[in-house]
Structures are given as C-alpha cells and as structure tokens.
Amino acid sequence: MKVNKFWFGILLGVLGVILFSSKAVMVKLAYKYNVDAITMLLLRMLFSFPFYLVIAYLYRNENKGIKTTKKDYTWILFFGFVGYYLASFFDFLGLTYIKASLERIILFVYPTIVILLNRIFLKKPITKPQVLAIFLSYLGIVIAFSDEIDVSGSNVYLGGLFIFISAITYASYLVGSGWLIPKFGVIRFTAYAMLVSCFCVFIHFSIIGKTDLFNLPWQVYGYGFLIAVFATVIPSFLVSASIKKISSSNFAIVAGIGPISTIILAAFFLDEHLSLMQFFGALLVIIGIVITSLKKAKE
C-alpha cells in the first residue's frame, strides 16, 4: 500500500512538473498570433482569477488560530507584487526573445539564487556542495547561451536577462516570504498572493495595454485559458500533493524533468531544437539544481 502511495505521488509530481513546463510552450504558440506579453499575461490572470478567489474563500480559515496583523497583509501585497506579478511579467517578456527550452533552463536555477540571497542578506553560509551546484548551474547556462548566440543573434541576451530577472524576483519572494507563510498556511497565502498579482496585471494593462481584448483570435483566448488552468492552477496543487506523499527530497529529483519536458514539448509543438552543446549545458543545470534541492531537503 505504501509503495502504491509512493508511486502515485511520483506520478502526481511528474504530471505537475510537465504541466508547469508547458506554460512557456503555450505562450510561444500564442505569440505566433502577434499578441504582446502583457496581453497574454492579462488573459492568464483573468482566467485564473476566479479559481484563486474561490480557493481564498474555501481556505479563509486555514491557520486561523495564528494571529495575523495588518502589517502581515501589507507584506502579502509586497510579495504578491514581487513574487508573482514581476516574476511573471519578466518571464512573459523574455519569451518574446528566446526559445521556450532556454527559458526553462534559466528559470530552473532559482534555487541557486535563493542560496546567494540567503548568504548576502541573512548571512547563511554556503556549503561546498552548494558551491559546486552553483558553479555547474551557471556554467550550464553559459554553455547553452554561447551556442545560441551564433544562431539567434544578440536579442538572446536581452531575453535571457529578462528571464534571469524573473528568476531573481521569484527567488526574492521565496527568501522573504518564508516567515510569513506559516501564519496563513501555504494554500491561503498562495491564493492571496496570486490575487494581488492579478490586480497588479489588471492595473498594468489598463495603463499601457493597447490590445482590443474583444477582438483577438480565438486561439489566443484558448491558450490564455490553458495557461491559467493547466499550467498554473492545477500543477500548483499536483506539486503540493506530490511533496506531501513522497517528501520534498524525492520531489527534488522529479523536478529535474522540468527542463527536459520543456525541451521535448518545444521540439514537438514549436519545432525548436537544441544543439548537443545546449543539451550538455541543460544537463549541467539539472545536476546543479538537484544537488541544491537534495542538500536543502536534508537540512
């Protein structure tokens, strides 16, 4: 029975990771219809907003016994702005310049950024395995990008920069919000932060958006819905359920299929292909992050 439970947890984790990985591919497919980053991000938030509103209501009493203050809710506003709005915006913006597979490789290094931020701001020491993990991860990115410049030109640098900023903002959210999550509970905190992000995107679009939302190709609406439901809401719960069943250390290994699944999906749906050097770079990143995640899980 325990074995079946474990493998069911593995299955949930694999499915969650693959669905998360599909986001970049669907965004790139939507961009083929000449839609900009903020419009796609708006559609993602519009379709996911009702789900998180219901989730926030259903889990409104989660960790209710723990006292929260107005200052705590102010921090939720901040982390919703940084961790989900800014991270998502720079991610969608970066995808207008680079391949979906490269995007996933860069985003995948956020655990190493967490380590560096913890060292800089919280004075937490960096262990030798973590130094090795950081070295392998960034060496992998350099290898993957150096080969891409020859193919796609200097715009790859700009796209890579936007994706890396996305990884930094998300890592900052993880480092800063750790003390706040226990006060609200994981699900309630995530729902609140996502709702804040939704409102930030709504405001952003109302200021700079030039797209007629009622006159887009039906495919764009379809991709917006798919990204919201199948690459945002559903995988977040699948991953949480997987970690609960198999532990975070085992999930760290499962998560290593993230870049691989994106590479496969991008090749199938976008006709994107990586060179042998880029595959080698991706492998180094995956090894580095698995080392980082396993070390964190042991602690």
PDB file of C-alpha atoms in Angstrom:
ATOM      1  CA  MET A   1       0.000   0.000   0.000  1.00  0.00           C
ATOM      2  CA  LYS A   2       2.854   2.355   0.888  1.00  0.00           C
ATOM      3  CA  VAL A   3       4.609   1.510  -2.378  1.00  0.00           C
ATOM      4  CA  ASN A   4       1.475   2.330  -4.375  1.00  0.00           C
ATOM      5  CA  LYS A   5       1.103   5.606  -2.456  1.00  0.00           C
ATOM      6  CA  PHE A   6       4.732   6.490  -3.205  1.00  0.00           C
ATOM      7  CA  TRP A   7       4.435   5.807  -6.937  1.00  0.00           C
ATOM      8  CA  PHE A   8       1.140   7.691  -7.056  1.00  0.00           C
ATOM      9  CA  GLY A   9       2.974  10.635  -5.502  1.00  0.00           C
ATOM     10  CA  ILE A  10       5.688  10.306  -8.143  1.00  0.00           C
ATOM     11  CA  LEU A  11       3.020  10.307 -10.860  1.00  0.00           C
ATOM     12  CA  LEU A  12       1.397  13.443  -9.436  1.00  0.00           C
ATOM     13  CA  GLY A  13       4.796  15.147  -9.281  1.00  0.00           C
ATOM     14  CA  VAL A  14       5.730  14.233 -12.853  1.00  0.00           C
ATOM     15  CA  LEU A  15       2.365  15.426 -14.158  1.00  0.00           C
ATOM     16  CA  GLY A  16       2.641  18.686 -12.198  1.00  0.00           C
ATOM     17  CA  VAL A  17       6.160  19.391 -13.457  1.00  0.00           C
ATOM     18  CA  ILE A  18       5.205  18.650 -17.075  1.00  0.00           C
ATOM     19  CA  LEU A  19       2.146  20.923 -16.863  1.00  0.00           C
ATOM     20  CA  PHE A  20       4.252  23.732 -15.359  1.00  0.00           C
ATOM     21  CA  SER A  21       6.786  23.209 -18.150  1.00  0.00           C
ATOM     22  CA  SER A  22       4.086  23.526 -20.817  1.00  0.00           C
ATOM     23  CA  LYS A  23       3.486  27.183 -19.942  1.00  0.00           C
ATOM     24  CA  ALA A  24       6.432  28.537 -21.941  1.00  0.00           C
ATOM     25  CA  VAL A  25       5.459  26.451 -24.963  1.00  0.00           C
ATOM     26  CA  MET A  26       1.856  27.684 -24.919  1.00  0.00           C
ATOM     27  CA  VAL A  27       2.999  31.299 -24.503  1.00  0.00           C
ATOM     28  CA  LYS A  28       5.267  30.934 -27.555  1.00  0.00           C
ATOM     29  CA  LEU A  29       2.384  29.396 -29.532  1.00  0.00           C
ATOM     30  CA  ALA A  30       0.178  32.365 -28.607  1.00  0.00           C
ATOM     31  CA  TYR A  31       2.886  34.832 -29.692  1.00  0.00           C
ATOM     32  CA  LYS A  32       2.529  33.495 -33.234  1.00  0.00           C
ATOM     33  CA  TYR A  33      -0.759  35.444 -33.378  1.00  0.00           C
ATOM     34  CA  ASN A  34       1.049  38.784 -32.833  1.00  0.00           C
ATOM     35  CA  VAL A  35      -0.111  39.254 -29.260  1.00  0.00           C
ATOM     36  CA  ASP A  36       2.201  41.020 -26.788  1.00  0.00           C
ATOM     37  CA  ALA A  37       3.469  39.859 -23.396  1.00  0.00           C
ATOM     38  CA  ILE A  38       1.197  41.974 -21.177  1.00  0.00           C
ATOM     39  CA  THR A  39      -1.909  40.867 -23.083  1.00  0.00           C
ATOM     40  CA  MET A  40      -1.066  37.182 -22.656  1.00  0.00           C
ATOM     41  CA  LEU A  41      -0.274  37.761 -19.000  1.00  0.00           C
ATOM     42  CA  LEU A  42      -3.608  39.543 -18.591  1.00  0.00           C
ATOM     43  CA  LEU A  43      -5.503  36.616 -20.139  1.00  0.00           C
ATOM     44  CA  ARG A  44      -3.666  34.210 -17.839  1.00  0.00           C
ATOM     45  CA  MET A  45      -4.674  36.246 -14.798  1.00  0.00           C
ATOM     46  CA  LEU A  46      -8.251  36.851 -15.969  1.00  0.00           C
ATOM     47  CA  PHE A  47      -8.866  33.122 -16.364  1.00  0.00           C
ATOM     48  CA  SER A  48      -7.061  32.115 -13.150  1.00  0.00           C
ATOM     49  CA  PHE A  49      -8.596  34.914 -11.011  1.00  0.00           C
ATOM     50  CA  PRO A  50     -11.931  33.116 -10.325  1.00  0.00           C
ATOM     51  CA  PHE A  51     -10.126  29.935  -9.276  1.00  0.00           C
ATOM     52  CA  TYR A  52      -7.912  31.700  -6.748  1.00  0.00           C
ATOM     53  CA  LEU A  53     -10.860  33.742  -5.499  1.00  0.00           C
ATOM     54  CA  VAL A  54     -12.738  30.521  -4.715  1.00  0.00           C
ATOM     55  CA  ILE A  55      -9.614  28.953  -3.195  1.00  0.00           C
ATOM     56  CA  ALA A  56      -9.052  32.014  -0.988  1.00  0.00           C
ATOM     57  CA  TYR A  57     -12.654  31.755   0.231  1.00  0.00           C
ATOM     58  CA  LEU A  58     -12.557  27.996   0.861  1.00  0.00           C
ATOM     59  CA  TYR A  59      -9.280  28.244   2.798  1.00  0.00           C
ATOM     60  CA  ARG A  60     -10.110  31.511   4.573  1.00  0.00           C
ATOM     61  CA  ASN A  61      -9.873  29.739   7.949  1.00  0.00           C
ATOM     62  CA  GLU A  62      -6.557  27.973   7.252  1.00  0.00           C
ATOM     63  CA  ASN A  63      -4.204  28.596  10.224  1.00  0.00           C
ATOM     64  CA  LYS A  64      -6.865  30.894  11.647  1.00  0.00           C
ATOM     65  CA  GLY A  65      -5.615  30.149  15.153  1.00  0.00           C
ATOM     66  CA  ILE A  66      -2.386  32.021  14.424  1.00  0.00           C
ATOM     67  CA  LYS A  67      -2.640  35.764  14.976  1.00  0.00           C
ATOM     68  CA  THR A  68      -2.036  37.982  11.932  1.00  0.00           C
ATOM     69  CA  THR A  69      -1.650  41.748  11.788  1.00  0.00           C
ATOM     70  CA  LYS A  70      -2.255  44.494   9.242  1.00  0.00           C
ATOM     71  CA  LYS A  71       1.497  44.517   8.661  1.00  0.00           C
ATOM     72  CA  ASP A  72       1.322  40.849   7.632  1.00  0.00           C
ATOM     73  CA  TYR A  73      -1.273  41.690   4.977  1.00  0.00           C
ATOM     74  CA  THR A  74       0.919  44.565   3.793  1.00  0.00           C
ATOM     75  CA  TRP A  75       3.730  42.063   3.276  1.00  0.00           C
ATOM     76  CA  ILE A  76       1.372  39.865   1.253  1.00  0.00           C
ATOM     77  CA  LEU A  77       0.767  42.844  -1.039  1.00  0.00           C
ATOM     78  CA  PHE A  78       4.518  43.246  -1.450  1.00  0.00           C
ATOM     79  CA  PHE A  79       5.275  39.572  -2.071  1.00  0.00           C
ATOM     80  CA  GLY A  80       2.334  39.230  -4.451  1.00  0.00           C
ATOM     81  CA  PHE A  81       3.757  42.164  -6.401  1.00  0.00           C
ATOM     82  CA  VAL A  82       7.348  40.871  -6.465  1.00  0.00           C
ATOM     83  CA  GLY A  83       6.949  37.107  -6.443  1.00  0.00           C
ATOM     84  CA  TYR A  84       4.130  36.623  -8.902  1.00  0.00           C
ATOM     85  CA  TYR A  85       3.484  39.840 -10.816  1.00  0.00           C
ATOM     86  CA  LEU A  86       7.069  40.943 -11.556  1.00  0.00           C
ATOM     87  CA  ALA A  87       8.349  37.391 -11.970  1.00  0.00           C
ATOM     88  CA  SER A  88       5.535  36.542 -14.403  1.00  0.00           C
ATOM     89  CA  PHE A  89       5.842  39.775 -16.367  1.00  0.00           C
ATOM     90  CA  PHE A  90       9.600  39.440 -16.960  1.00  0.00           C
ATOM     91  CA  ASP A  91       9.119  35.767 -17.814  1.00  0.00           C
ATOM     92  CA  PHE A  92       6.481  36.503 -20.473  1.00  0.00           C
ATOM     93  CA  LEU A  93       8.563  39.424 -21.758  1.00  0.00           C
ATOM     94  CA  GLY A  94      11.698  37.294 -22.038  1.00  0.00           C
ATOM     95  CA  LEU A  95       9.810  34.643 -24.008  1.00  0.00           C
ATOM     96  CA  THR A  96       9.325  37.150 -26.830  1.00  0.00           C
ATOM     97  CA  TYR A  97      13.097  36.918 -27.450  1.00  0.00           C
ATOM     98  CA  ILE A  98      14.275  33.395 -26.614  1.00  0.00           C
ATOM     99  CA  LYS A  99      13.308  29.755 -27.039  1.00  0.00           C
ATOM    100  CA  ALA A 100      10.938  28.122 -24.556  1.00  0.00           C
ATOM    101  CA  SER A 101      13.553  25.474 -23.750  1.00  0.00           C
ATOM    102  CA  LEU A 102      16.187  28.105 -22.877  1.00  0.00           C
ATOM    103  CA  GLU A 103      13.641  29.940 -20.724  1.00  0.00           C
ATOM    104  CA  ARG A 104      13.070  26.841 -18.614  1.00  0.00           C
ATOM    105  CA  ILE A 105      16.814  26.238 -18.236  1.00  0.00           C
ATOM    106  CA  ILE A 106      17.330  29.764 -16.860  1.00  0.00           C
ATOM    107  CA  LEU A 107      14.288  29.747 -14.574  1.00  0.00           C
ATOM    108  CA  PHE A 108      15.371  26.399 -13.201  1.00  0.00           C
ATOM    109  CA  VAL A 109      18.383  27.999 -11.457  1.00  0.00           C
ATOM    110  CA  TYR A 110      16.266  29.982  -8.973  1.00  0.00           C
ATOM    111  CA  PRO A 111      17.290  27.692  -6.041  1.00  0.00           C
ATOM    112  CA  THR A 112      20.905  28.807  -6.512  1.00  0.00           C
ATOM    113  CA  ILE A 113      19.754  32.442  -6.393  1.00  0.00           C
ATOM    114  CA  VAL A 114      17.950  31.650  -3.126  1.00  0.00           C
ATOM    115  CA  ILE A 115      21.260  30.367  -1.725  1.00  0.00           C
ATOM    116  CA  LEU A 116      23.102  33.526  -2.801  1.00  0.00           C
ATOM    117  CA  LEU A 117      20.398  35.840  -1.411  1.00  0.00           C
ATOM    118  CA  ASN A 118      20.414  33.943   1.887  1.00  0.00           C
ATOM    119  CA  ARG A 119      24.181  34.441   2.048  1.00  0.00           C
ATOM    120  CA  ILE A 120      24.034  38.168   1.220  1.00  0.00           C
ATOM    121  CA  PHE A 121      21.054  39.222   3.354  1.00  0.00           C
ATOM    122  CA  LEU A 122      20.680  36.521   6.022  1.00  0.00           C
ATOM    123  CA  LYS A 123      24.389  35.655   6.352  1.00  0.00           C
ATOM    124  CA  LYS A 124      23.719  31.932   5.882  1.00  0.00           C
ATOM    125  CA  PRO A 125      26.899  30.035   4.960  1.00  0.00           C
ATOM    126  CA  ILE A 126      27.259  28.364   1.571  1.00  0.00           C
ATOM    127  CA  THR A 127      28.404  24.732   1.768  1.00  0.00           C
ATOM    128  CA  LYS A 128      30.857  23.057  -0.616  1.00  0.00           C
ATOM    129  CA  PRO A 129      28.101  21.014  -2.364  1.00  0.00           C
ATOM    130  CA  GLN A 130      26.167  24.257  -2.883  1.00  0.00           C
ATOM    131  CA  VAL A 131      29.242  25.957  -4.377  1.00  0.00           C
ATOM    132  CA  LEU A 132      29.575  23.028  -6.783  1.00  0.00           C
ATOM    133  CA  ALA A 133      25.853  23.224  -7.618  1.00  0.00           C
ATOM    134  CA  ILE A 134      26.040  26.969  -8.318  1.00  0.00           C
ATOM    135  CA  PHE A 135      29.143  26.520 -10.483  1.00  0.00           C
ATOM    136  CA  LEU A 136      27.578  23.705 -12.541  1.00  0.00           C
ATOM    137  CA  SER A 137      24.278  25.598 -12.982  1.00  0.00           C
ATOM    138  CA  TYR A 138      25.787  28.817 -14.268  1.00  0.00           C
ATOM    139  CA  LEU A 139      28.376  27.009 -16.378  1.00  0.00           C
ATOM    140  CA  GLY A 140      25.463  25.189 -17.990  1.00  0.00           C
ATOM    141  CA  ILE A 141      23.689  28.470 -18.765  1.00  0.00           C
ATOM    142  CA  VAL A 142      26.843  29.975 -20.268  1.00  0.00           C
ATOM    143  CA  ILE A 143      27.325  26.917 -22.491  1.00  0.00           C
ATOM    144  CA  ALA A 144      23.676  26.872 -23.598  1.00  0.00           C
ATOM    145  CA  PHE A 145      23.665  30.582 -24.418  1.00  0.00           C
ATOM    146  CA  SER A 146      27.043  30.809 -26.104  1.00  0.00           C
ATOM    147  CA  ASP A 147      25.854  28.278 -28.661  1.00  0.00           C
ATOM    148  CA  GLU A 148      22.525  30.093 -29.157  1.00  0.00           C
ATOM    149  CA  ILE A 149      24.086  33.498 -29.920  1.00  0.00           C
ATOM    150  CA  ASP A 150      25.508  32.135 -33.160  1.00  0.00           C
ATOM    151  CA  VAL A 151      22.015  31.029 -34.234  1.00  0.00           C
ATOM    152  CA  SER A 152      19.602  33.680 -32.941  1.00  0.00           C
ATOM    153  CA  GLY A 153      21.714  36.817 -32.529  1.00  0.00           C
ATOM    154  CA  SER A 154      22.185  39.292 -29.686  1.00  0.00           C
ATOM    155  CA  ASN A 155      18.446  39.501 -28.812  1.00  0.00           C
ATOM    156  CA  VAL A 156      19.015  36.277 -26.924  1.00  0.00           C
ATOM    157  CA  TYR A 157      20.989  38.274 -24.348  1.00  0.00           C
ATOM    158  CA  LEU A 158      18.025  40.594 -23.762  1.00  0.00           C
ATOM    159  CA  GLY A 159      15.578  37.722 -23.479  1.00  0.00           C
ATOM    160  CA  GLY A 160      17.925  35.852 -21.168  1.00  0.00           C
ATOM    161  CA  LEU A 161      18.288  38.948 -18.982  1.00  0.00           C
ATOM    162  CA  PHE A 162      14.512  39.295 -18.607  1.00  0.00           C
ATOM    163  CA  ILE A 163      14.154  35.610 -17.693  1.00  0.00           C
ATOM    164  CA  PHE A 164      17.019  35.858 -15.205  1.00  0.00           C
ATOM    165  CA  ILE A 165      15.355  38.907 -13.586  1.00  0.00           C
ATOM    166  CA  SER A 166      12.207  36.789 -13.345  1.00  0.00           C
ATOM    167  CA  ALA A 167      14.195  34.086 -11.545  1.00  0.00           C
ATOM    168  CA  ILE A 168      15.706  36.686  -9.179  1.00  0.00           C
ATOM    169  CA  THR A 169      12.315  38.198  -8.278  1.00  0.00           C
ATOM    170  CA  TYR A 170      10.820  34.759  -7.643  1.00  0.00           C
ATOM    171  CA  ALA A 171      13.829  33.739  -5.533  1.00  0.00           C
ATOM    172  CA  SER A 172      13.496  37.011  -3.572  1.00  0.00           C
ATOM    173  CA  TYR A 173       9.874  36.134  -2.886  1.00  0.00           C
ATOM    174  CA  LEU A 174      10.884  32.683  -1.598  1.00  0.00           C
ATOM    175  CA  VAL A 175      13.592  34.085   0.662  1.00  0.00           C
ATOM    176  CA  GLY A 176      11.470  36.912   2.043  1.00  0.00           C
ATOM    177  CA  SER A 177       8.132  35.183   2.483  1.00  0.00           C
ATOM    178  CA  GLY A 178       9.321  32.110   4.392  1.00  0.00           C
ATOM    179  CA  TRP A 179       8.451  33.605   7.780  1.00  0.00           C
ATOM    180  CA  LEU A 180       5.016  34.770   6.606  1.00  0.00           C
ATOM    181  CA  ILE A 181       3.655  31.577   5.036  1.00  0.00           C
ATOM    182  CA  PRO A 182       3.212  29.668   8.350  1.00  0.00           C
ATOM    183  CA  LYS A 183       0.941  32.463   9.591  1.00  0.00           C
ATOM    184  CA  PHE A 184      -1.538  31.985   6.759  1.00  0.00           C
ATOM    185  CA  GLY A 185      -0.915  28.453   5.548  1.00  0.00           C
ATOM    186  CA  VAL A 186       0.565  27.601   2.142  1.00  0.00           C
ATOM    187  CA  ILE A 187      -2.690  27.476   0.143  1.00  0.00           C
ATOM    188  CA  ARG A 188      -4.262  30.609   1.632  1.00  0.00           C
ATOM    189  CA  PHE A 189      -1.018  32.576   1.297  1.00  0.00           C
ATOM    190  CA  THR A 190      -0.556  31.486  -2.320  1.00  0.00           C
ATOM    191  CA  ALA A 191      -4.161  32.369  -3.186  1.00  0.00           C
ATOM    192  CA  TYR A 192      -3.827  35.815  -1.604  1.00  0.00           C
ATOM    193  CA  ALA A 193      -0.501  36.492  -3.329  1.00  0.00           C
ATOM    194  CA  MET A 194      -1.902  35.377  -6.692  1.00  0.00           C
ATOM    195  CA  LEU A 195      -4.931  37.645  -6.281  1.00  0.00           C
ATOM    196  CA  VAL A 196      -2.590  40.577  -5.594  1.00  0.00           C
ATOM    197  CA  SER A 197      -0.651  39.645  -8.727  1.00  0.00           C
ATOM    198  CA  CYS A 198      -3.884  39.555 -10.742  1.00  0.00           C
ATOM    199  CA  PHE A 199      -4.807  43.088  -9.672  1.00  0.00           C
ATOM    200  CA  CYS A 200      -1.269  44.307 -10.481  1.00  0.00           C
ATOM    201  CA  VAL A 201      -1.584  42.897 -14.008  1.00  0.00           C
ATOM    202  CA  PHE A 202      -5.053  44.417 -14.416  1.00  0.00           C
ATOM    203  CA  ILE A 203      -3.668  47.847 -13.454  1.00  0.00           C
ATOM    204  CA  HIS A 204      -0.588  47.391 -15.649  1.00  0.00           C
ATOM    205  CA  PHE A 205      -2.704  46.569 -18.692  1.00  0.00           C
ATOM    206  CA  SER A 206      -5.116  49.433 -18.042  1.00  0.00           C
ATOM    207  CA  ILE A 207      -2.161  51.860 -18.164  1.00  0.00           C
ATOM    208  CA  ILE A 208      -0.125  50.597 -21.132  1.00  0.00           C
ATOM    209  CA  GLY A 209      -2.302  47.985 -22.845  1.00  0.00           C
ATOM    210  CA  LYS A 210      -3.190  48.783 -26.449  1.00  0.00           C
ATOM    211  CA  THR A 211      -4.812  45.487 -27.407  1.00  0.00           C
ATOM    212  CA  ASP A 212      -8.548  45.184 -28.078  1.00  0.00           C
ATOM    213  CA  LEU A 213      -9.361  42.304 -25.737  1.00  0.00           C
ATOM    214  CA  PHE A 214     -12.629  41.579 -27.523  1.00  0.00           C
ATOM    215  CA  ASN A 215     -11.067  41.254 -30.948  1.00  0.00           C
ATOM    216  CA  LEU A 216      -8.349  38.630 -30.515  1.00  0.00           C
ATOM    217  CA  PRO A 217      -8.098  35.339 -32.433  1.00  0.00           C
ATOM    218  CA  TRP A 218      -9.962  32.542 -30.636  1.00  0.00           C
ATOM    219  CA  GLN A 219      -6.696  30.613 -30.372  1.00  0.00           C
ATOM    220  CA  VAL A 220      -5.238  33.338 -28.130  1.00  0.00           C
ATOM    221  CA  TYR A 221      -8.187  33.063 -25.719  1.00  0.00           C
ATOM    222  CA  GLY A 222      -7.741  29.304 -25.786  1.00  0.00           C
ATOM    223  CA  TYR A 223      -4.057  29.484 -24.923  1.00  0.00           C
ATOM    224  CA  GLY A 224      -4.787  32.031 -22.190  1.00  0.00           C
ATOM    225  CA  PHE A 225      -7.294  29.645 -20.607  1.00  0.00           C
ATOM    226  CA  LEU A 226      -4.975  26.640 -20.935  1.00  0.00           C
ATOM    227  CA  ILE A 227      -2.055  28.544 -19.399  1.00  0.00           C
ATOM    228  CA  ALA A 228      -4.231  29.710 -16.490  1.00  0.00           C
ATOM    229  CA  VAL A 229      -5.824  26.367 -15.668  1.00  0.00           C
ATOM    230  CA  PHE A 230      -3.426  23.661 -16.857  1.00  0.00           C
ATOM    231  CA  ALA A 231      -0.077  25.449 -16.447  1.00  0.00           C
ATOM    232  CA  THR A 232      -0.846  27.465 -13.302  1.00  0.00           C
ATOM    233  CA  VAL A 233      -3.728  26.367 -11.056  1.00  0.00           C
ATOM    234  CA  ILE A 234      -3.783  22.573 -11.490  1.00  0.00           C
ATOM    235  CA  PRO A 235       0.001  21.908 -11.344  1.00  0.00           C
ATOM    236  CA  SER A 236       0.350  24.002  -8.176  1.00  0.00           C
ATOM    237  CA  PHE A 237      -1.962  21.555  -6.378  1.00  0.00           C
ATOM    238  CA  LEU A 238      -0.412  18.488  -8.027  1.00  0.00           C
ATOM    239  CA  VAL A 239       3.052  19.507  -6.839  1.00  0.00           C
ATOM    240  CA  SER A 240       1.792  20.191  -3.294  1.00  0.00           C
ATOM    241  CA  ALA A 241       0.084  16.781  -3.185  1.00  0.00           C
ATOM    242  CA  SER A 242       3.203  15.074  -4.554  1.00  0.00           C
ATOM    243  CA  ILE A 243       5.506  16.630  -1.940  1.00  0.00           C
ATOM    244  CA  LYS A 244       3.070  15.552   0.786  1.00  0.00           C
ATOM    245  CA  LYS A 245       3.188  11.925  -0.423  1.00  0.00           C
ATOM    246  CA  ILE A 246       6.846  11.452  -1.401  1.00  0.00           C
ATOM    247  CA  SER A 247       8.718  14.204   0.541  1.00  0.00           C
ATOM    248  CA  SER A 248      10.484  17.276  -0.796  1.00  0.00           C
ATOM    249  CA  SER A 249      13.806  15.423  -1.274  1.00  0.00           C
ATOM    250  CA  ASN A 250      12.241  12.888  -3.649  1.00  0.00           C
ATOM    251  CA  PHE A 251      10.317  15.616  -5.430  1.00  0.00           C
ATOM    252  CA  ALA A 252      13.612  17.469  -5.988  1.00  0.00           C
ATOM    253  CA  ILE A 253      14.679  14.588  -8.216  1.00  0.00           C
ATOM    254  CA  VAL A 254      11.307  14.509 -10.001  1.00  0.00           C
ATOM    255  CA  ALA A 255      11.568  18.259 -10.659  1.00  0.00           C
ATOM    256  CA  GLY A 256      14.702  17.593 -12.694  1.00  0.00           C
ATOM    257  CA  ILE A 257      12.484  16.549 -15.605  1.00  0.00           C
ATOM    258  CA  GLY A 258      11.227  20.162 -15.899  1.00  0.00           C
ATOM    259  CA  PRO A 259      13.748  21.428 -18.459  1.00  0.00           C
ATOM    260  CA  ILE A 260      13.729  18.058 -20.231  1.00  0.00           C
ATOM    261  CA  SER A 261       9.941  18.089 -20.656  1.00  0.00           C
ATOM    262  CA  THR A 262      10.054  21.671 -21.941  1.00  0.00           C
ATOM    263  CA  ILE A 263      12.749  20.748 -24.473  1.00  0.00           C
ATOM    264  CA  ILE A 264      10.626  17.820 -25.691  1.00  0.00           C
ATOM    265  CA  LEU A 265       7.392  19.843 -25.824  1.00  0.00           C
ATOM    266  CA  ALA A 266       9.152  22.737 -27.584  1.00  0.00           C
ATOM    267  CA  ALA A 267      10.604  20.378 -30.170  1.00  0.00           C
ATOM    268  CA  PHE A 268       7.207  18.780 -30.816  1.00  0.00           C
ATOM    269  CA  PHE A 269       4.961  21.880 -30.838  1.00  0.00           C
ATOM    270  CA  LEU A 270       7.366  24.710 -31.758  1.00  0.00           C
ATOM    271  CA  ASP A 271       9.920  22.865 -33.859  1.00  0.00           C
ATOM    272  CA  GLU A 272      12.644  24.181 -31.525  1.00  0.00           C
ATOM    273  CA  HIS A 273      15.853  22.203 -31.449  1.00  0.00           C
ATOM    274  CA  LEU A 274      18.857  22.474 -29.149  1.00  0.00           C
ATOM    275  CA  SER A 275      22.404  21.700 -30.188  1.00  0.00           C
ATOM    276  CA  LEU A 276      24.429  18.997 -28.456  1.00  0.00           C
ATOM    277  CA  MET A 277      26.286  21.691 -26.511  1.00  0.00           C
ATOM    278  CA  GLN A 278      22.985  23.171 -25.332  1.00  0.00           C
ATOM    279  CA  PHE A 279      21.803  19.749 -24.192  1.00  0.00           C
ATOM    280  CA  PHE A 280      25.067  19.410 -22.284  1.00  0.00           C
ATOM    281  CA  GLY A 281      24.501  22.836 -20.719  1.00  0.00           C
ATOM    282  CA  ALA A 282      20.949  21.861 -19.731  1.00  0.00           C
ATOM    283  CA  LEU A 283      22.271  18.653 -18.139  1.00  0.00           C
ATOM    284  CA  LEU A 284      24.759  20.639 -16.035  1.00  0.00           C
ATOM    285  CA  VAL A 285      21.962  22.944 -14.834  1.00  0.00           C
ATOM    286  CA  ILE A 286      19.752  19.977 -13.907  1.00  0.00           C
ATOM    287  CA  ILE A 287      22.568  18.269 -11.984  1.00  0.00           C
ATOM    288  CA  GLY A 288      23.387  21.505 -10.149  1.00  0.00           C
ATOM    289  CA  ILE A 289      19.793  22.130  -9.094  1.00  0.00           C
ATOM    290  CA  VAL A 290      19.201  18.539  -7.986  1.00  0.00           C
ATOM    291  CA  ILE A 291      22.312  18.814  -5.778  1.00  0.00           C
ATOM    292  CA  THR A 292      20.977  22.092  -4.349  1.00  0.00           C
ATOM    293  CA  SER A 293      17.482  20.726  -3.732  1.00  0.00           C
ATOM    294  CA  LEU A 294      18.693  17.496  -2.118  1.00  0.00           C
ATOM    295  CA  LYS A 295      21.006  19.441   0.194  1.00  0.00           C
ATOM    296  CA  LYS A 296      18.127  21.727   1.196  1.00  0.00           C
ATOM    297  CA  ALA A 297      15.796  18.771   1.784  1.00  0.00           C
ATOM    298  CA  LYS A 298      18.331  17.067   4.106  1.00  0.00           C
ATOM    299  CA  GLU A 299      18.525  20.216   6.204  1.00  0.00           C
TER     300      GLU A 299
END
